[in-house]
Each structure stands twice: as structure tokens, then as C-alpha cells.
Amino acid sequence: MHTSAQQFKPQAHDALANPVIRKNFRGAMDFLRNKRKGVIPDDAEFHALQKVCEQIKQQCLAELPELLEQLEKNCLANGIQVHWAETPAEANAIINALIDKHSGVDVVKGKSMVSEEIGLNDYLDARGKSCIETDMGEYIVQLAGEHPSHIIMPAIHKNAQEIGQLFHDKIEDTPFTTDVDTLINIGRQQMRKRFEHAHIGITGVNFAVAETGTLCLVENEGNGRLSSTAPPVHIAVTGIEKVVKYLADVPPLLSLLTRSATGQVITTYFNMISGPRKSDEKDGPEEVHLVLVDNGRTQAYADEQFRATLQCIRCGACMNHCPVYTRIGGHAYGTVYPGPIGKIVSPHMLGMENTQDLPTASSLCGACEEVCPVNIPIPTILQRLRTQLNQGNADKRTLRGAGSARKASEAMIWKVWRYLCVHPRLYRLATQSVARLRKLVPLVKSPWNQGRVSPKPAPKTLNELLHKKGKTNANKPWMIV
Amino acid sequence: MQIPVRCYPPKPDKVYLYGTCLVNSFAPESGLDAITLLQHQGIEVVYPAGQTCCGQPAFNSGYTDEALAVAKAQAALFPEPWPVVILSGSCGGMMRKHYAHLAPNDEQLAEFASRVYEFSEFLLHVLHIKLEDKGESQQVTLHTSCAGRREMGIHPYGESLLRQLDKVELLEHNYSTECCGFGGTFAVKHSDISAAMVEDKSRNLRESGASQFVSTDWGCMLNINGALEYQQQPLRGLHLASYLRQRTLPEHSPEQE
């Protein structure tokens, strides 16, 4: 299933009408919310750590250009070769060339959302290279010809029944089962074979430490460790915002990352990759490469407020707690990153003209901001994105595709609204007139009427009632100024 | 974001009332009930007749110039240093949190916002009100608005007030912290997502078993009541001000005054 951000509304509509999607996501999100709550029982402790993590990320972003240079220098000193990619096309070309250089065709990949972002699987596929996903969830969606519906739980939209059927259909000699342990073992057997022969291993990076040139990788299945150690060449691909200044920055970020993401105090694996195999070492890759991807991030970086978008450590807590995501699931967004973080990061990657419906698809309830481990003010950023979408003044259009959703009719409505609101007599006249016509309100149909009747104005406004009272009973202890 | 701890002033003689545009047009009785409750605490209520809207609809829609013009016009109507009691956590959140986003250096807006108190917050923390329940036994559930919860932090106060009522049993409902799906223009621009949210919210409120639900926000209630009416369910929401007035001052209904 391939979705696109331009088709957000029809995709959301279809998802809402699908009872399996509704049930799978509600159940999964409830599970993840409860898991998180289990390891973050104390709000005060969370807020203290959240503040620390926010400040670490803000400080790192404030020094981003210098830290990236320092990271490159220290990675090179460790023997990690560093590559820079401004666009997905550049990143894919770099990775493809590295694979060619080693005459590789068999690629194993640990979970990496940046590799999804650049469309690496399709790119390699088109060039005769076979890139197999080794994270169980990613493997499932790859087998199904789909894309992840969640950044941490890529196959969360599928239940055991669907996965059992998929394995039965796609993997030879596999009887249908819904037993989760059996299913995991089936997947594991498939991957084992690939790990033995893979030429290239690709992974993401959770934290790239500038002061030591270390790449940190957080995972639960051991596939990240295998992908980064078994094949002779390891290519790590990540966004430029993942750099942190000090090694000491990692523990607090890691603590909130795993607790926010999966409700774990720590993940099963935490890898610190500090270079290729040394001459006296018996294993590990012979070459390690780091591909640093921009893909619109510098646009967010350039604006003081949008820069907060880059604080994200990709825990997924915002989607787990989002009432919109819970109901429509991840595919409806049509973006690699779904949910609240997807709404604020995708416009920089894809342009506002291609993501017009995303910033408005929020009630601004603030559940995302409340749980964000690095305190990204997502609702405030959504509001800013809306001003960019509707921006009439060309000088104030700072984002790619800004102003693309501006409608003259809508702009006119807000101009009239403003005029009424700053002219109280006219406002009174308008609201009283609507009150007089209250019987006509049910006749006016709008999208609001989907599952709701229109609210009926009261026969008299509060202002009108108070005016009347004021005149008839001037001794009342209230008054109208 | 953590909401800063707030220091409350002593009980004042006078307050301004900010009714909100929704109370003005759709639920004026909530405004009258709030005035009655405040008056019975010995407070003089001043209602500036020029008040219209806090500016939130335009702000949330991305029309910040329009929102700022309206916000400035509102603040100018409340020149005295009296507290401003507002009948909505959402409009209150707009003033307390977002006026600073509209104009970070506007001192008049900031001074005005610093005096804004949501109704339940004001009763509890400024008036230290003691409620005497005169009603029959009833089971109610409380819907807290997202802005009230996450922008103002006033969500525990409605509960504290309801718990003062001897014969009222407060019932929990599932997913009480989840949004009802209103979100202003969101309900129109993404009506099917919004409708799915309010369908769940109204079902959860019904399944609490309460015969009445109470809220501090008419935005949510227009949405939820509209859904309940569409579903032909008898349950309806009532503003906390009206509910408290009915329970504690039953003889002072707006119709009789």
C-alpha cells in the first residue's frame, strides 16, 4: 500500500471506515501508553529529566555546524568515513556507490527511519540489489509490500492473524499460525541465512557523539548489532540533527528515549560503534561509513521556532498519545514520519505544497507536547505552520511551499471576523441578528453535521440580557462599564 | 511543557467577567449563573459590554494578524487591575499562553493575561469557596478540556469543586484525558476525524453511567452535546457554573431573576 500526503483526507477517511485498523491502533496505543506510564510513574521526575534532555538538544542544535565538523573529524580519526548528502537522491547515490565499490548485492538493514525517508529499499531494488529488513516489524511490512505505520513499531497496524497469513503466503513451507513466538522464529530463521552471506550492513544512528566520534544505536532484537558487525562493510545513515556534543549527553537522552518509546527502562541492546575492526581484532566490519542527511532539516534549523522540530529523538510517544493518529493510523498520513512529529517535520522534507492538510489535521489538544521527552512545542509549531500555509505576504513566506494553501475566501472571512470583533456595536448587532434567526440554524448544513447537530444560538445573547437587566435594575451589584 | 506554578491574590471586591463568544451566543445562562455565584460571594461583577472574542479561532487557523488585532482590542476593555474571570479554559489558555506568542513584547497584553483566571480556578484558589449542596442525589461525570488541562492546568479544580457537593457522586469515564475532537476549525476541515473522536468521547461519557456531565468549556460541549443530540441520547453537558448554581443556589435561577 503506497499512500501520499496529498491524499491525506481520503486516506484518513478510508482508515476511519476500517474497523480492523481502528481496533488494531486503539489496542496498540493503549498498550504503549500504559507501558510508558509504568516506567514514568512520577511526573516531577519526568519533568526534571525532560528539561535536561530539552536543554541538551537545544545546546547541541545551537552549535550544530561546529558539532558536525567535530563529529566528522573524530569519526575520521576513528576510521569511520563520513559522507554528506543534501537530498535523498544524493544519499542513495552515495550508499549505492559504496555497495558497488565492494561488489555487493546482498544487503541487510537494521531499522532506520532515515533509510525510509530517502526511499533506499526501492532505490536499491531498482538497481538489482536485494536489501532485506532485519527488524521484525520492518521485515513484516517489507514482506507485505508496505511501509511502516509507526516509527518504532513499523507493523503495529497488523494483528497476529494478518501476520500469520502473510508468512503463510510469502514464505515457503510455512503453515499458518497466530502464535507470536512461532512467527518470530520463522522470521528469525529467514534473517539468519541473510546475515551469514550479507556483503553490506546498513543501520540508522540514534546519537552521534561529536567529542568521541561514536555512533550509538538503540535496539531490542540484536539485528542492529548483527547488521553493524557481521557484514564486512557497515554503512550508518542518519539525519544531521542526531549529533550530540558529549558522551555524557547520551545517558539522560537514552533513558527518556526507551521509556517514552516502548516503556522500557533500557533496551536489550545498546551499541556504541567507534570504528572498523582493528588489526588485532577478530571480528567487526572492515569499513564503517557514516552518511549524514539534510533533506530539509536546514530549513527548519534556520528558523528559531521551527528549529525545535530537530530536537526530536524519534521515540514515537507523540503518535502513541495522539487522538488523531490513534484513529487513523500511520499510513493515512502518506508520509514516512506519521503522527504529530510527522506533521511538523514533513513540510520541511516534502514542501508545504505537498503537505497542506497535515498542519490542520490536529485539534491542538497538546497530548503530544505533554509526553514529548525533549519538550517540543508541537501545537505551537503546528500553529506557526498554519500561518505559513495561509501566508498572504510574500516577504513572510519563509518555508518552501508557504502560502500554497491560501484561499482568498477564507482570508476574507477572517478579515470580516476581525472587523466585527473590534467593533462591538456591529458585533452585537450581528450576534443578536443570528439569535433572532436561530430557528434557521438547523437548515444550514456544513461538514460539522457529520455525526453532530448544529448548535442553536440562544434567543438572547448574554450581552443583550445584561444590558436589559442593567437598565431595569441599576442597583444590582454588577454593572456594565 | 510544564505550566508554571501560580500565586493567587487575596479575595478581591470586584472582578471583571469575560463571558466568551460561545457563552454570549449559545449559553448566556452560564454567564448569568457565574455572575450569581460570584455575587453571592460578595463580589461585584463588572462586565465590559464591548467584549467579543479572545481571538483564538483566527490564531488557531493561522491568521495571527487578525488574532492580534482582536486580542489588543479585548485587553483594552479591562483597564482596571481587577481579576478577569473567564468562563472557558480554552479562551483562558489563549490569553494566558498564546497572547505572548502573538506579541511577545506587548506589555498591555501581558499585564491583562496575568490577571486572567478560569472560573473554577478562581472559585477554588482565590475565593476559597465553600459550597453547600441543596440538590438531590446525582451521579455526574466531568469533561475537562484539553486547553484547560494542558495550557492552564485547571483540570483538577472542577473535580475539587464537585467533590464539595455532598449529594453528588463524581464518576470516572474512560479516556477522560483524550480530546473530544472539537479543536475549532479542525471540526470542519477534518470533520470525519473530529466526528470519530466525538463519537468515542460521547460514548465514554454515556458509559460512565452518569445522568449529567459537566464541563468548564462550551467549545467541547457544543461538540459533545451536538453529537449526543444527533445520536438521540438524553445525556447533555452543563457548564460547571450553571451546575454549581443549580446545586447551591437553586432559588436563584436566571429565569426568576
XYZ file of C-alpha atoms in Angstrom:
738
model
C 0.000 0.000 0.000
C 1.511 3.306 -1.060
C -0.035 6.459 0.276
C 0.766 10.105 -0.292
C 0.484 13.226 1.820
C -1.555 14.945 -0.905
C -4.224 12.287 -0.417
C -4.361 12.683 3.363
C -8.095 13.361 3.562
C -9.334 10.385 1.505
C -6.748 8.124 3.171
C -7.902 9.242 6.632
C -11.493 8.723 5.552
C -10.774 5.145 4.446
C -8.841 4.364 7.630
C -11.697 5.631 9.808
C -14.082 3.335 7.954
C -11.835 0.294 8.507
C -12.776 -1.420 11.790
C -9.628 -3.594 11.824
C -7.354 -0.539 11.608
C -9.382 1.255 14.265
C -9.194 -1.712 16.620
C -5.507 -2.531 15.999
C -4.376 1.041 16.620
C -6.585 1.711 19.619
C -5.376 -1.503 21.264
C -1.726 -0.911 20.419
C -1.736 2.724 21.529
C -3.438 1.849 24.825
C -0.771 -0.811 25.352
C 2.101 1.589 24.633
C 0.591 4.386 26.748
C 0.287 2.030 29.700
C 3.813 0.710 29.215
C 5.159 4.259 29.290
C 3.135 5.106 32.364
C 4.592 2.055 34.104
C 8.144 3.408 33.818
C 7.307 7.102 34.204
C 5.203 6.971 37.340
C 6.358 10.303 38.696
C 5.527 13.500 36.791
C 8.052 15.558 38.734
C 10.919 13.214 37.860
C 9.781 13.184 34.226
C 9.642 16.963 34.025
C 13.101 17.309 35.559
C 14.632 14.844 33.106
C 12.606 16.307 30.240
C 14.112 19.712 30.989
C 17.633 18.239 30.987
C 17.028 16.468 27.668
C 15.474 19.557 26.106
C 18.448 21.669 27.123
C 20.948 19.109 25.816
C 19.246 19.028 22.425
C 18.857 22.810 22.292
C 22.503 23.301 23.161
C 23.584 20.778 20.532
C 21.416 22.463 17.902
C 22.783 25.871 18.861
C 26.258 24.565 17.987
C 25.144 22.269 15.164
C 27.594 23.376 12.414
C 30.589 23.183 14.753
C 29.475 19.851 16.233
C 29.037 18.311 12.793
C 32.574 19.322 11.890
C 33.852 17.932 15.171
C 31.931 14.714 14.603
C 33.436 14.340 11.135
C 36.952 14.963 12.472
C 36.621 12.449 15.309
C 34.884 9.837 13.157
C 37.701 10.083 10.614
C 40.228 9.710 13.444
C 38.409 6.509 14.438
C 38.451 5.232 10.873
C 34.772 5.976 10.147
C 34.396 7.536 6.703
C 31.922 10.410 6.623
C 29.680 11.371 3.682
C 27.339 14.324 3.353
C 24.033 14.224 1.485
C 21.805 17.224 0.960
C 18.989 15.301 -0.712
C 17.593 11.749 -0.636
C 18.923 11.253 -4.172
C 22.449 12.158 -3.057
C 22.224 9.851 -0.030
C 21.019 6.929 -2.154
C 23.745 7.521 -4.737
C 26.427 7.543 -2.012
C 25.160 4.298 -0.497
C 24.734 2.656 -3.899
C 28.276 3.609 -4.903
C 29.643 2.157 -1.657
C 27.817 -1.107 -2.312
C 29.159 -1.181 -5.887
C 32.674 -0.494 -4.693
C 32.521 -3.705 -2.676
C 30.762 -5.624 -5.457
C 27.886 -6.200 -3.073
C 24.378 -7.344 -3.907
C 23.216 -8.770 -0.584
C 22.345 -6.016 1.882
C 20.956 -6.435 5.393
C 19.423 -3.457 7.082
C 18.657 -2.719 10.710
C 15.788 -0.403 11.465
C 16.397 3.093 10.093
C 13.712 5.697 9.511
C 16.167 7.871 7.565
C 16.609 4.988 5.106
C 12.803 5.019 4.729
C 12.924 8.780 4.326
C 15.307 8.534 1.381
C 13.460 5.543 -0.140
C 16.566 3.382 -0.044
C 14.898 -0.030 -0.478
C 13.141 0.951 -3.700
C 16.297 2.650 -4.977
C 18.445 -0.436 -4.413
C 15.735 -2.750 -5.667
C 15.661 -0.870 -8.964
C 19.425 -1.461 -9.256
C 19.284 -5.200 -8.755
C 20.357 -5.167 -5.144
C 18.443 -7.013 -2.530
C 18.092 -5.146 0.740
C 16.365 -7.178 3.426
C 14.943 -5.620 6.555
C 16.081 -7.384 9.703
C 13.968 -5.633 12.304
C 10.968 -7.943 12.727
C 8.395 -5.221 12.224
C 10.233 -3.807 9.210
C 10.597 -7.333 7.801
C 6.838 -7.833 8.051
C 5.987 -4.592 6.242
C 8.642 -5.273 3.604
C 7.218 -8.732 3.014
C 3.744 -7.221 2.688
C 4.984 -4.603 0.220
C 4.035 -1.846 2.633
C 5.728 0.934 4.563
C 5.980 1.373 8.346
C 2.877 2.775 10.003
C 4.765 3.778 13.152
C 8.366 4.887 13.576
C 9.084 2.481 16.459
C 6.544 -0.266 15.744
C 6.531 -0.455 11.935
C 3.942 -3.266 11.703
C 1.702 -2.111 14.527
C -1.229 -1.890 12.091
C -1.186 -5.662 11.684
C -2.528 -8.226 14.124
C -1.181 -11.775 14.604
C -3.866 -13.172 12.294
C -2.728 -10.934 9.427
C 0.958 -11.664 10.033
C 0.320 -15.412 10.209
C -1.461 -15.238 6.872
C 1.318 -13.099 5.353
C 4.057 -15.547 6.406
C 1.984 -18.471 5.160
C 1.518 -16.759 1.773
C 5.011 -15.356 1.284
C 7.465 -17.743 2.988
C 7.820 -21.254 1.552
C 6.651 -24.213 3.636
C 5.196 -22.077 6.360
C 1.989 -23.321 7.951
C -0.486 -20.693 9.139
C -0.157 -19.819 12.803
C -1.096 -16.954 15.083
C 1.367 -17.927 17.806
C 3.613 -14.906 18.199
C 6.737 -16.799 19.332
C 6.440 -19.177 16.375
C 6.014 -16.257 13.982
C 9.087 -14.505 15.378
C 11.133 -17.693 14.996
C 10.032 -18.058 11.379
C 11.186 -14.509 10.650
C 14.421 -15.050 12.555
C 15.306 -18.140 10.511
C 14.858 -16.156 7.291
C 17.139 -13.395 8.504
C 19.851 -15.707 9.848
C 20.558 -17.000 6.367
C 20.925 -13.482 5.079
C 23.225 -12.334 7.871
C 25.654 -15.153 7.038
C 26.169 -14.005 3.467
C 25.477 -10.277 3.532
C 28.072 -8.020 1.894
C 26.798 -4.822 3.386
C 25.019 -3.937 6.618
C 23.038 -0.722 6.892
C 21.743 0.798 10.140
C 20.496 4.071 11.487
C 22.016 6.065 14.350
C 20.272 7.304 17.481
C 23.030 9.539 18.808
C 26.238 10.545 17.038
C 28.699 11.755 19.674
C 30.871 14.608 18.422
C 33.545 14.546 21.130
C 34.377 10.861 20.632
C 33.197 10.104 17.083
C 30.944 7.342 18.400
C 27.715 6.149 16.757
C 25.093 4.948 19.252
C 22.414 2.534 18.144
C 19.445 1.597 20.316
C 17.575 -1.643 19.557
C 15.897 -4.690 21.047
C 16.365 -7.529 18.612
C 20.118 -7.760 18.132
C 19.646 -7.214 14.423
C 21.261 -3.808 14.671
C 24.352 -5.373 16.225
C 24.456 -8.116 13.586
C 23.914 -5.661 10.733
C 26.729 -3.473 12.012
C 29.214 -6.233 12.803
C 28.665 -9.337 10.633
C 28.995 -7.939 7.086
C 32.407 -6.636 6.002
C 31.023 -3.155 5.406
C 28.773 -1.166 7.732
C 27.002 1.928 6.453
C 25.230 4.046 9.066
C 22.767 6.607 7.739
C 21.210 9.362 9.812
C 19.936 12.934 9.916
C 22.262 15.787 10.824
C 20.202 16.582 13.937
C 21.287 13.364 15.671
C 24.644 14.786 16.716
C 25.235 15.374 20.441
C 28.214 17.151 21.890
C 29.341 14.949 24.775
C 29.229 11.270 25.577
C 27.665 12.375 28.883
C 24.703 13.740 26.883
C 23.694 10.199 25.951
C 22.522 8.642 29.274
C 19.676 11.097 30.006
C 18.524 11.061 26.377
C 18.697 7.268 26.239
C 16.780 6.954 29.486
C 13.870 9.043 28.244
C 14.045 7.604 24.727
C 13.473 3.996 25.751
C 10.956 4.827 28.450
C 8.968 7.086 26.117
C 9.149 4.729 23.156
C 8.450 1.253 24.456
C 8.111 1.693 28.181
C 11.470 0.009 28.774
C 13.974 1.236 31.343
C 16.659 0.165 28.877
C 16.602 -1.699 25.589
C 18.033 -5.182 25.179
C 20.867 -3.847 23.024
C 22.710 -0.570 23.098
C 25.551 -0.406 20.558
C 28.384 2.085 20.595
C 30.174 1.926 17.265
C 33.569 3.522 17.351
C 35.220 2.375 14.140
C 36.040 -0.601 11.921
C 37.834 -3.772 13.037
C 41.345 -3.040 14.281
C 44.340 -5.124 13.203
C 44.390 -7.103 16.446
C 40.614 -7.700 16.486
C 38.994 -10.883 15.227
C 35.625 -9.551 14.160
C 33.730 -6.457 13.161
C 33.386 -4.745 9.790
C 36.425 -3.820 7.745
C 34.902 -0.498 6.792
C 32.459 1.792 8.556
C 30.755 4.683 6.781
C 28.506 7.414 8.116
C 26.081 9.138 5.739
C 24.702 12.389 7.164
C 21.479 13.517 5.515
C 19.999 17.010 5.421
C 16.759 16.613 3.417
C 15.103 19.856 4.521
C 16.477 19.892 8.055
C 18.480 23.052 7.463
C 15.251 24.849 6.535
C 13.866 24.013 9.991
C 17.222 24.888 11.533
C 17.209 28.377 10.022
C 14.111 29.450 11.987
C 14.378 29.837 15.752
C 10.937 28.322 16.380
C 10.963 25.589 13.723
C 14.425 24.564 14.936
C 12.760 22.856 17.921
C 11.465 20.289 15.402
C 15.047 18.979 15.229
C 15.141 18.254 18.966
C 13.218 15.060 18.183
C 14.855 11.796 19.258
C 12.252 9.677 17.382
C 10.639 7.943 20.347
C 7.129 7.910 18.882
C 5.428 8.880 22.165
C 3.630 11.732 20.374
C 1.922 9.328 18.000
C 1.116 6.884 20.795
C -0.759 9.622 22.631
C -2.303 11.390 19.639
C -6.087 11.068 19.346
C -5.871 11.590 15.577
C -3.114 9.009 14.996
C -4.927 6.536 17.274
C -7.947 6.725 14.988
C -6.458 6.895 11.506
C -3.180 5.008 11.977
C 0.135 5.775 10.364
C -0.443 5.045 6.678
C -3.177 7.650 6.281
C -0.634 10.444 6.671
C 1.138 9.424 3.489
C 4.475 10.463 4.991
C 7.409 8.417 6.293
C 7.017 10.043 9.696
C 3.350 9.934 10.726
C 1.569 11.461 13.704
C 2.351 14.785 15.396
C 6.102 14.754 14.707
C 5.367 13.834 11.085
C 3.093 16.840 10.728
C 5.845 19.221 11.795
C 8.851 17.585 10.135
C 7.349 16.551 6.772
C 6.673 20.081 5.472
C 10.435 20.718 5.568
C 11.191 17.470 3.745
C 8.428 17.494 1.161
C 7.459 21.169 0.888
C 4.276 22.740 2.225
C 2.577 22.461 -1.149
C 2.705 18.670 -0.800
C 1.711 18.515 2.871
C -1.098 21.087 3.019
C -3.557 19.002 5.004
C -1.124 17.878 7.689
C -0.743 21.004 9.872
C -4.523 21.464 10.046
C -5.225 17.822 10.950
C -4.920 18.481 14.662
C -7.290 19.689 17.347
C -4.194 21.183 19.035
C -5.100 19.161 22.125
C -1.481 19.142 23.290
C -1.266 15.466 24.266
C 1.891 15.178 22.120
C 3.673 18.061 23.790
C 2.753 16.707 27.215
C 4.634 13.442 26.669
C 7.475 14.671 24.447
C 10.766 13.720 26.166
C 12.521 16.761 24.694
C 9.642 19.205 25.165
C 8.989 20.082 21.514
C 6.082 22.561 21.486
C 4.305 20.661 18.719
C 0.946 22.532 18.900
C 2.728 25.895 18.785
C 4.745 24.745 15.773
C 1.571 23.487 14.078
C 0.034 26.905 14.590
C 3.126 28.538 13.050
C 2.944 26.136 10.105
C -0.676 27.184 9.596
C 0.375 30.823 9.378
C 2.896 29.787 6.727
C 0.282 27.798 4.822
C -2.067 30.793 4.687
C 0.575 33.489 4.434
C -0.554 36.239 2.076
C 2.550 38.369 2.431
C 5.264 37.013 0.120
C 8.008 38.513 2.342
C 6.842 36.427 5.300
C 6.775 33.132 3.410
C 9.929 31.532 4.786
C 9.212 27.839 4.148
C 9.222 26.018 0.828
C 5.655 25.970 -0.463
C 4.440 28.574 2.065
C 1.260 30.381 1.044
C 0.233 27.434 -1.107
C -2.952 26.796 0.868
C -4.047 30.427 0.988
C -7.640 30.875 -0.096
C -8.968 34.365 -0.778
C -12.403 33.384 0.543
C -11.002 32.125 3.840
C -8.764 35.182 4.235
C -11.815 37.375 3.640
C -13.840 35.549 6.308
C -11.130 36.254 8.884
C -10.917 39.895 7.812
C -14.676 40.290 8.335
C -14.452 38.423 11.638
C -11.704 40.758 12.786
C -13.706 43.829 11.775
C -16.719 42.634 13.759
C -14.656 41.699 16.810
C -13.052 45.119 17.095
C -16.353 46.957 16.506
C -18.505 45.891 19.474
C -21.686 47.604 18.252
C -21.546 45.784 14.956
C -20.634 42.552 16.749
C -23.674 42.982 18.981
C -25.896 43.619 16.010
C -24.521 40.574 14.197
C -24.820 38.190 17.175
C -28.315 39.449 18.024
C -29.406 39.033 14.413
C -28.167 35.444 14.414
C -30.045 34.870 17.688
C -33.240 36.100 16.033
C -32.700 33.703 13.142
C -31.923 30.775 15.441
C -34.693 28.628 14.009
C -32.929 28.692 10.648
C -29.643 27.331 12.039
C -30.582 23.629 11.714
C -31.224 24.243 7.998
C -27.632 25.270 7.376
C -25.618 22.137 6.668
C -21.831 22.014 6.900
C -19.177 19.331 7.443
C -19.825 19.896 11.169
C -23.080 17.985 10.718
C -21.213 14.742 10.266
C -22.374 12.983 13.413
C -23.416 16.235 15.091
C -26.373 18.595 15.025
C -25.597 22.277 14.711
C -25.556 24.257 17.940
C -28.545 26.529 18.241
C -27.980 30.141 19.347
C -29.880 31.243 22.462
C -32.855 33.565 21.842
C -30.966 36.409 23.525
C -27.222 36.916 23.890
C -25.595 37.347 27.302
C -24.715 40.884 26.358
C -28.328 41.622 25.500
C -29.621 40.068 28.727
C -27.160 42.049 30.834
C -27.987 45.278 29.028
C -31.635 44.751 29.762
C -31.010 43.930 33.397
C -28.735 46.896 33.788
C -31.456 49.243 32.633
C -34.250 47.757 34.707
C -32.301 47.238 37.891
C -29.478 49.705 38.257
C -28.876 48.811 41.929
C -27.621 45.340 41.131
C -24.038 44.795 42.298
C -22.939 44.142 38.737
C -22.768 46.702 36.055
C -21.818 47.264 32.522
C -18.868 49.513 32.031
C 5.568 21.900 28.760
C 5.173 22.344 32.457
C 2.687 25.009 33.473
C 4.310 27.462 35.896
C 3.071 27.415 39.479
C 0.677 30.266 40.033
C 0.458 32.553 43.068
C -3.067 33.684 43.823
C -4.146 37.109 45.124
C -6.411 37.648 48.146
C -10.144 37.796 47.583
C -10.954 40.996 45.662
C -14.041 43.236 45.931
C -14.524 43.431 42.209
C -13.869 41.244 39.219
C -14.308 41.546 35.506
C -16.237 38.772 33.806
C -15.131 37.564 30.393
C -18.127 35.648 29.138
C -16.571 34.316 25.898
C -18.190 34.425 22.472
C -19.724 30.960 22.815
C -21.388 31.699 26.166
C -22.587 35.029 24.758
C -24.301 33.451 21.772
C -25.108 29.881 22.761
C -25.292 29.663 26.549
C -25.939 33.059 28.168
C -27.410 31.280 31.217
C -23.879 30.045 32.052
C -22.797 33.687 32.224
C -25.761 34.656 34.407
C -25.169 31.683 36.714
C -21.497 32.567 37.069
C -22.449 36.157 37.962
C -24.934 34.901 40.563
C -22.349 32.636 42.187
C -19.752 35.399 42.286
C -22.237 37.927 43.685
C -23.183 35.538 46.453
C -19.556 35.509 47.473
C -19.819 39.266 47.914
C -18.010 40.100 44.701
C -19.029 42.914 42.415
C -19.013 41.743 38.819
C -18.124 44.130 36.057
C -18.969 43.080 32.547
C -17.380 45.233 29.851
C -20.026 45.443 27.144
C -17.509 45.708 24.332
C -16.058 42.222 24.762
C -16.328 39.973 21.737
C -13.875 37.105 21.238
C -10.438 36.233 22.617
C -9.000 35.764 19.120
C -8.391 32.045 19.347
C -10.347 30.983 16.219
C -8.152 33.135 13.962
C -4.981 32.264 15.866
C -5.557 28.527 15.552
C -6.331 28.949 11.874
C -3.019 30.683 11.282
C -4.392 34.224 10.902
C -2.186 35.825 13.521
C -2.558 39.464 12.381
C -6.315 39.219 12.752
C -5.982 37.437 16.103
C -3.581 40.071 17.435
C -5.854 42.979 16.470
C -8.746 41.329 18.302
C -6.619 40.411 21.332
C -5.429 44.007 21.709
C -8.993 45.289 21.434
C -10.078 42.900 24.214
C -7.234 43.762 26.590
C -8.018 47.469 26.227
C -11.510 46.851 27.631
C -10.150 45.734 31.003
C -8.050 48.686 32.198
C -8.532 48.361 35.983
C -6.239 45.990 37.915
C -9.145 43.676 38.835
C -9.012 39.947 38.182
C -10.596 38.800 34.925
C -12.723 35.695 35.472
C -13.216 33.743 32.276
C -15.752 31.021 31.595
C -13.516 28.797 29.487
C -10.173 27.068 29.937
C -9.676 27.286 26.212
C -10.122 31.049 25.858
C -8.206 31.416 29.124
C -5.380 29.362 27.629
C -5.381 31.610 24.589
C -4.871 34.639 26.807
C -2.507 33.135 29.353
C -0.300 31.236 26.933
C -0.740 32.430 23.382
C -1.089 36.213 23.694
C 2.641 36.116 24.395
C 3.144 34.225 21.126
C 1.157 36.851 19.244
C 3.097 39.793 20.642
C 5.995 38.811 22.920
C 6.815 42.408 23.844
C 3.314 43.802 24.310
C 3.159 44.871 27.970
C -0.553 45.636 27.976
C -1.399 42.159 26.660
C 0.951 40.523 29.153
C -0.444 42.506 32.083
C -4.000 41.640 31.048
C -3.163 37.928 30.654
C -1.547 37.863 34.100
C -4.944 38.763 35.621
C -6.950 36.088 33.793
C -8.418 33.311 35.957
C -10.548 30.454 34.738
C -13.842 30.274 36.621
C -13.237 27.076 38.638
C -9.682 28.194 39.388
C -10.988 31.499 40.697
C -13.675 29.933 42.919
C -11.239 27.475 44.398
C -7.965 29.350 44.714
C -8.962 32.995 45.052
C -12.356 32.792 46.756
C -11.669 29.510 48.628
C -15.355 28.885 48.160
C -17.298 26.548 50.444
C -20.231 25.031 48.604
C -23.426 23.896 50.321
C -25.240 21.278 48.289
C -29.012 21.739 48.239
C -29.782 19.299 45.424
C -30.967 15.713 45.204
C -28.535 12.793 44.943
C -26.978 12.637 41.484
C -24.166 10.918 39.626
C -22.159 13.213 37.373
C -19.022 12.966 35.294
C -16.654 15.786 34.438
C -15.256 16.507 30.985
C -12.040 18.512 31.219
C -10.992 20.486 28.153
C -7.561 19.957 26.617
C -6.648 23.645 26.813
C -7.861 23.784 30.411
C -5.700 20.752 31.162
C -2.572 21.406 29.126
C -2.468 25.185 28.692
C -3.904 26.341 32.041
C -3.554 23.282 34.288
C -7.015 23.870 35.764
C -8.344 20.331 35.203
C -8.241 19.233 38.859
C -10.281 22.219 40.052
C -13.660 21.260 38.611
C -13.317 17.948 40.382
C -12.379 19.623 43.673
C -15.482 21.803 43.456
C -17.786 18.927 42.571
C -16.400 16.892 45.463
C -17.577 19.625 47.834
C -21.162 18.767 46.898
C -22.430 16.224 49.468
C -25.014 14.528 47.336
C -23.108 14.462 44.103
C -21.173 11.349 43.193
C -18.429 12.012 40.679
C -17.962 9.127 38.242
C -14.884 8.445 36.150
C -15.157 7.882 32.419
C -12.733 6.089 30.124
C -10.172 8.127 28.187
C -11.048 11.201 30.230
C -7.810 12.931 29.221
C -8.388 12.441 25.494
C -9.624 15.252 23.246
C -13.325 15.428 22.311
C -12.445 16.339 18.737
C -13.583 19.957 18.695
C -10.438 21.993 18.008
C -12.255 24.906 16.335
C -11.876 24.839 12.554
C -10.416 21.305 12.845
C -14.002 20.071 13.358
C -14.920 21.491 9.944
C -11.667 20.993 7.995
C -11.240 17.402 9.140
C -14.819 16.683 10.062
C -14.660 12.913 9.737
C -11.665 12.588 12.113
C -13.333 15.031 14.506
C -16.614 13.092 14.266
C -14.829 9.826 15.114
C -13.283 11.494 18.160
C -16.541 12.934 19.462
C -18.337 9.659 18.832
C -15.868 7.954 21.162
C -15.994 10.795 23.687
C -19.786 10.851 23.853
C -19.894 7.049 24.216
C -17.348 7.129 27.042
C -19.316 9.834 28.839
C -22.539 7.820 28.452
C -20.901 4.603 29.612
C -19.797 6.267 32.844
C -23.409 5.816 33.919
C -23.727 9.466 34.945
C -27.043 11.212 34.356
C -25.281 14.537 33.861
C -21.942 15.636 32.529
C -20.334 18.872 33.484
C -17.592 20.863 31.795
C -15.841 24.189 32.105
C -15.781 24.734 28.341
C -18.614 25.421 25.963
C -16.445 24.659 22.924
C -16.233 20.999 23.896
C -19.852 20.952 24.973
C -21.248 22.316 21.705
C -19.386 19.464 20.054
C -20.323 16.726 22.524
C -23.919 17.863 23.037
C -24.308 18.106 19.268
C -23.132 14.508 18.920
C -25.391 13.280 21.748
C -28.376 15.022 20.183
C -27.527 13.503 16.796
C -27.375 10.068 18.459
C -30.744 10.835 20.117
C -29.266 10.227 23.537
C -30.737 12.048 26.536
C -27.397 12.922 28.199
C -26.332 16.582 27.895
C -23.495 18.673 29.231
C -23.894 21.632 31.510
C -21.358 24.338 32.304
C -19.840 23.994 35.768
C -21.088 27.491 36.648
C -24.677 26.507 35.927
C -24.349 23.192 37.702
C -22.895 24.751 40.856
C -25.521 27.496 40.807
C -28.323 24.929 40.482
C -26.938 22.806 43.310
C -26.106 25.577 45.765
C -28.423 28.450 44.875
C -31.463 26.706 43.364
C -33.701 29.661 44.209
C -31.644 31.988 42.011
C -32.324 30.622 38.546
C -31.752 33.187 35.790
C -35.397 32.952 34.698
C -36.628 34.082 38.119
C -34.257 36.999 38.489
